[in-house]
XYZ file of C-alpha atoms in Angstrom:
349
model
C 26.126 -9.188 -13.018
C 24.998 -8.066 -10.241
C 21.291 -7.139 -10.910
C 20.668 -10.548 -12.328
C 22.034 -12.382 -9.633
C 19.491 -10.169 -7.507
C 16.821 -10.607 -10.028
C 17.429 -14.767 -9.484
C 17.331 -14.072 -5.803
C 14.162 -12.437 -5.632
C 12.777 -15.425 -8.205
C 13.714 -17.754 -5.793
C 12.094 -15.979 -2.560
C 8.713 -15.712 -4.282
C 8.665 -19.376 -5.373
C 9.892 -20.741 -1.678
C 6.197 -20.127 -0.265
C 4.733 -21.997 -3.296
C 6.961 -25.007 -3.057
C 6.301 -24.977 0.870
C 2.401 -24.773 -0.111
C 2.693 -28.201 -2.413
C 4.432 -30.394 0.263
C 1.626 -28.922 2.779
C -0.830 -30.140 0.803
C 0.790 -33.370 -0.754
C 2.536 -34.718 1.817
C 2.404 -33.098 5.537
C -1.540 -32.939 5.692
C -2.529 -36.436 4.258
C 0.237 -37.723 6.712
C -1.425 -36.005 9.754
C -5.158 -37.284 8.316
C -3.906 -40.773 8.076
C -2.497 -40.940 11.652
C -6.471 -40.863 12.532
C -8.678 -43.991 11.339
C -10.046 -42.450 8.771
C -10.289 -45.412 6.524
C -12.521 -46.966 9.213
C -14.734 -43.371 9.319
C -14.176 -43.085 5.379
C -15.942 -46.606 5.154
C -18.866 -45.613 6.974
C -19.240 -42.017 6.116
C -17.687 -40.928 3.392
C -19.487 -37.984 2.415
C -18.391 -36.261 5.811
C -14.635 -37.187 5.945
C -14.736 -35.878 2.084
C -16.346 -32.519 3.392
C -13.410 -32.023 6.223
C -10.955 -32.729 4.055
C -12.295 -30.306 1.400
C -12.977 -27.694 4.443
C -9.155 -27.869 5.748
C -7.796 -27.816 1.928
C -9.650 -24.950 1.307
C -8.941 -23.061 4.625
C -5.358 -23.345 3.782
C -6.138 -21.575 0.711
C -8.218 -18.939 2.336
C -5.697 -18.195 5.416
C -2.727 -18.347 2.526
C -4.251 -16.185 0.234
C -6.531 -13.766 1.612
C -7.150 -13.683 5.426
C -3.117 -13.208 6.241
C -2.464 -10.700 3.418
C -5.281 -8.813 4.777
C -4.232 -8.557 8.160
C -0.999 -6.003 6.715
C -3.644 -3.973 4.812
C -5.488 -0.815 6.345
C -7.603 -1.337 9.272
C -10.542 -2.243 7.632
C -8.702 -5.210 5.907
C -7.474 -6.262 9.512
C -11.047 -6.777 10.783
C -12.203 -8.002 7.393
C -9.182 -10.775 8.191
C -10.543 -11.114 12.509
C -13.742 -11.837 10.924
C -12.591 -14.517 8.299
C -10.832 -16.505 11.406
C -13.934 -16.230 13.396
C -16.041 -17.283 10.886
C -13.434 -20.394 10.043
C -13.930 -21.691 13.840
C -17.493 -21.049 13.302
C -17.929 -23.450 10.538
C -15.255 -25.764 12.106
C -17.579 -25.903 15.194
C -20.895 -26.330 13.012
C -18.776 -29.671 10.886
C -17.447 -30.974 14.652
C -20.951 -30.419 15.751
C -22.409 -33.240 13.600
C -23.267 -36.544 15.379
C -22.127 -39.671 13.172
C -23.371 -42.014 15.613
C -23.609 -42.447 19.558
C -20.780 -43.904 20.960
C -22.087 -47.131 23.471
C -20.619 -47.535 26.947
C -17.956 -49.627 27.307
C -16.702 -51.842 30.370
C -13.256 -50.965 29.280
C -14.022 -47.076 29.922
C -14.715 -47.661 33.681
C -11.266 -45.922 36.227
C -10.488 -44.204 32.889
C -10.881 -40.580 33.308
C -11.088 -37.835 30.545
C -10.880 -34.594 30.056
C -13.736 -34.197 27.298
C -15.845 -37.219 27.987
C -18.585 -35.739 25.482
C -15.892 -35.053 22.716
C -15.908 -38.462 19.992
C -12.598 -39.097 18.413
C -13.526 -37.894 15.109
C -14.693 -34.335 16.494
C -11.107 -34.529 18.039
C -9.312 -35.384 14.818
C -11.470 -32.572 13.248
C -10.289 -29.649 15.935
C -6.618 -31.257 15.598
C -6.235 -30.857 11.669
C -7.943 -27.355 12.268
C -5.441 -26.324 14.809
C -2.517 -27.732 12.265
C -3.914 -25.777 9.029
C -4.133 -22.731 10.972
C -1.230 -22.531 12.472
C 1.034 -23.254 9.331
C -0.994 -21.448 7.170
C -0.396 -18.328 9.081
C 3.235 -19.959 9.693
C 3.729 -19.803 5.689
C 1.430 -16.646 5.112
C 3.590 -14.456 7.629
C 7.028 -15.340 6.211
C 5.133 -14.476 2.784
C 4.328 -10.744 3.520
C 7.660 -10.538 5.591
C 9.227 -11.086 2.087
C 6.846 -9.493 0.247
C 7.330 -6.504 2.579
C 11.096 -6.683 2.556
C 10.874 -6.870 -1.622
C 8.355 -4.005 -1.603
C 10.774 -1.827 0.699
C 13.647 -2.377 -1.647
C 11.754 -1.342 -4.472
C 10.245 1.416 -2.674
C 13.532 2.605 -2.091
C 14.471 2.345 -5.784
C 11.916 4.230 -6.874
C 11.784 6.901 -4.501
C 15.885 7.548 -5.486
C 15.192 7.466 -9.239
C 11.911 10.020 -8.261
C 14.129 12.364 -6.313
C 17.124 12.532 -8.442
C 14.846 13.174 -11.863
C 12.706 16.027 -9.533
C 16.086 17.698 -8.154
C 17.381 17.704 -11.869
C 13.831 19.436 -13.212
C 13.956 21.700 -10.459
C 17.543 23.185 -11.113
C 17.966 22.613 -14.893
C 18.810 26.211 -16.311
C 15.247 27.480 -18.061
C 13.672 27.203 -14.229
C 16.758 28.411 -12.776
C 17.060 31.454 -15.566
C 13.405 32.367 -15.603
C 13.235 32.549 -11.355
C 16.572 34.337 -10.985
C 15.226 36.869 -13.893
C 12.322 37.199 -12.401
C 13.943 38.164 -9.033
C 16.633 40.468 -10.502
C 13.504 42.352 -11.912
C 12.137 42.957 -9.042
C 15.460 44.096 -7.546
C 15.674 46.718 -10.279
C 12.137 47.939 -9.747
C 13.182 48.147 -6.215
C 10.126 45.710 -5.163
C 10.302 45.269 -0.991
C 9.777 41.723 -1.763
C 12.637 41.251 -3.928
C 14.878 39.784 -1.097
C 12.117 37.441 0.211
C 11.827 35.845 -3.278
C 15.660 35.766 -3.139
C 15.413 33.654 0.054
C 12.533 31.512 -0.980
C 14.581 30.376 -4.140
C 17.685 29.428 -1.655
C 15.327 27.647 0.864
C 13.766 25.644 -2.219
C 17.267 24.388 -3.374
C 18.138 23.728 -0.147
C 14.950 21.540 0.538
C 15.649 19.416 -2.437
C 18.828 18.796 -1.716
C 18.414 17.704 1.887
C 15.347 15.557 1.390
C 17.314 13.538 -1.230
C 18.615 11.184 1.852
C 15.144 11.316 3.662
C 12.307 8.637 3.361
C 9.815 10.673 4.868
C 9.612 14.418 6.071
C 6.817 16.402 7.933
C 3.583 16.938 6.432
C 4.231 20.781 6.923
C 7.207 21.143 5.276
C 6.353 19.596 1.719
C 3.637 22.138 2.365
C 5.550 24.603 2.749
C 7.857 23.910 -0.186
C 4.856 23.414 -2.323
C 3.707 26.952 -1.275
C 6.901 28.358 -2.293
C 7.551 26.528 -5.492
C 3.650 28.296 -6.443
C 4.836 32.060 -5.584
C 8.173 31.117 -7.144
C 6.374 30.415 -10.473
C 3.978 33.053 -9.851
C 6.607 35.840 -10.205
C 6.918 34.982 -13.998
C 3.330 34.621 -14.912
C 0.768 37.731 -15.984
C -2.442 38.740 -15.001
C -3.770 36.239 -17.083
C -3.161 33.215 -14.766
C -4.401 33.168 -11.289
C -3.010 30.991 -8.953
C -4.624 29.552 -5.615
C -3.446 27.369 -2.921
C -5.502 26.275 0.068
C -4.540 24.504 3.292
C -6.444 22.587 5.781
C -4.027 20.824 7.883
C -5.103 19.187 11.470
C -1.945 17.332 11.914
C 0.754 18.658 10.317
C 3.469 16.364 11.627
C 2.298 13.333 9.911
C 4.792 12.204 7.671
C 4.752 11.983 4.217
C 7.223 10.879 1.130
C 9.173 13.915 -0.013
C 8.837 15.369 -3.530
C 5.664 13.234 -4.369
C 2.952 16.058 -4.488
C 5.336 18.468 -6.292
C 4.958 16.564 -9.168
C 1.307 17.033 -9.687
C 1.734 20.930 -8.844
C 4.285 21.050 -11.838
C 2.061 19.534 -13.728
C -0.581 22.329 -13.200
C 2.057 25.269 -13.954
C 3.172 23.297 -17.177
C 0.052 22.680 -19.039
C -1.800 25.454 -17.284
C -0.116 28.427 -17.743
C 0.277 30.407 -21.428
C 1.500 34.222 -21.865
C -1.666 34.850 -24.256
C -4.799 33.006 -22.825
C -6.332 32.974 -19.791
C -5.668 30.533 -17.299
C -6.419 29.078 -13.549
C -4.546 26.825 -11.411
C -6.121 25.687 -7.762
C -4.393 23.717 -5.507
C -6.170 22.451 -1.786
C -3.998 20.166 0.838
C -6.509 18.652 3.248
C -5.394 16.389 5.880
C -7.985 15.500 8.476
C -7.894 12.057 10.901
C -4.631 11.178 9.019
C -6.546 11.306 5.876
C -4.256 13.555 3.030
C -6.709 14.532 0.115
C -4.825 16.726 -2.865
C -7.073 18.371 -5.525
C -5.268 20.231 -8.189
C -7.650 21.614 -10.976
C -6.015 23.824 -13.832
C -7.131 25.368 -17.320
C -5.551 23.462 -20.167
C -3.570 25.856 -22.450
C -2.340 25.122 -25.851
C 1.110 24.388 -25.262
C 3.755 22.019 -26.660
C 5.445 19.705 -23.875
C 7.667 16.819 -23.965
C 7.645 13.733 -21.488
C 4.298 14.846 -20.117
C 3.437 11.723 -18.731
C 6.538 10.577 -17.112
C 6.335 12.321 -13.754
C 3.168 11.099 -13.324
C 3.320 7.786 -13.955
C 6.475 7.827 -11.376
C 4.111 9.171 -8.797
C 1.480 6.234 -9.602
C 4.329 3.617 -9.304
C 5.436 4.997 -6.022
C 1.903 5.588 -4.855
C 1.476 1.648 -5.423
C 4.695 1.053 -3.582
C 4.358 2.715 -0.504
C 0.402 2.824 -0.143
C -0.789 -0.137 -1.410
C -4.683 -0.311 -0.514
C -4.240 3.179 1.250
C -4.606 5.524 -1.503
C -6.945 6.748 -4.260
C -5.734 8.664 -7.270
C -8.331 9.981 -9.555
C -7.389 12.188 -12.915
C -10.167 13.780 -15.176
C -9.369 15.569 -18.597
C -12.102 17.132 -20.616
C -9.908 18.892 -23.383
C -10.588 22.166 -21.009
C -10.029 20.883 -17.462
C -7.647 18.960 -16.123
C -8.396 17.994 -12.195
C -6.689 15.517 -9.852
C -7.629 14.172 -6.453
C -5.031 12.156 -4.592
C -6.082 10.309 -1.048
C -3.945 8.975 1.087
C -4.500 7.495 4.581
C -1.102 8.112 6.289
C -1.391 5.976 9.413
C -2.632 2.601 8.715
């Protein structure tokens, strides 16, 4: 019942801006236009009046659906939005500079002070209507974007919690724990000096998964360290046929990233790139330069049977679309022999 009521509320929130748009375009703007002597101007200059009206409606649509949304995206889009605002001012100026007639001096103008004596009434009307449309369209656009951001935040939170619960269960599922602990036990039996270190790493991984379940973002260095520990633990159960390589090039390891997002692509490598009888390799590169983070994974595809192999990747795609709209790029290639993923994220807008 609560979910149904919430969907109705979201639907109403999304329809509200459309109702405001229709009210402004059908009622408010025509009334504002009629305040000026449009009827007389239309009688003598119908083409000019039609041009101004078409421009005002086009300006409203442009601001609502292009300019304002651009201001909520990355830096490049913000500059595009500012450029479009500048161009709209230039176009309005060009329209207002069209001389329809040369006013004749009147005896009634004597003794009357005018702040802008060279600006005619129709030019004042153009600029007044431009300011009305610009202000109203931006107000409605900002309201709409605020609602979109609020809804997106709720969706991100829901998707994040689902993903982290699923990943947590995947990390502690019996076969993972059994294989890992069995590998650690073997190290202890053989007296390997890395046995205690491996056990501590395993405990640290479980603790990290548990603590980040309540966090929206974690430091990039913590996420990279978790991936390093995960790959080291998985390597314990591999034989000499599989080579594992991790490279990191991070300038600012204090940048914040969503927890348990990158690990899905690394897990996918071990799921499809490991075989006890077939040669394979797993290469992982994590690079961060200028607040742009890049993850590259590559693995040889082994002939193994897996179930639910696309769930994790699709989940990550959804999280990326919600948390980094217009600020990420995901490329996946699969030629039947090599599976490669390249993910780029602009961590700062």
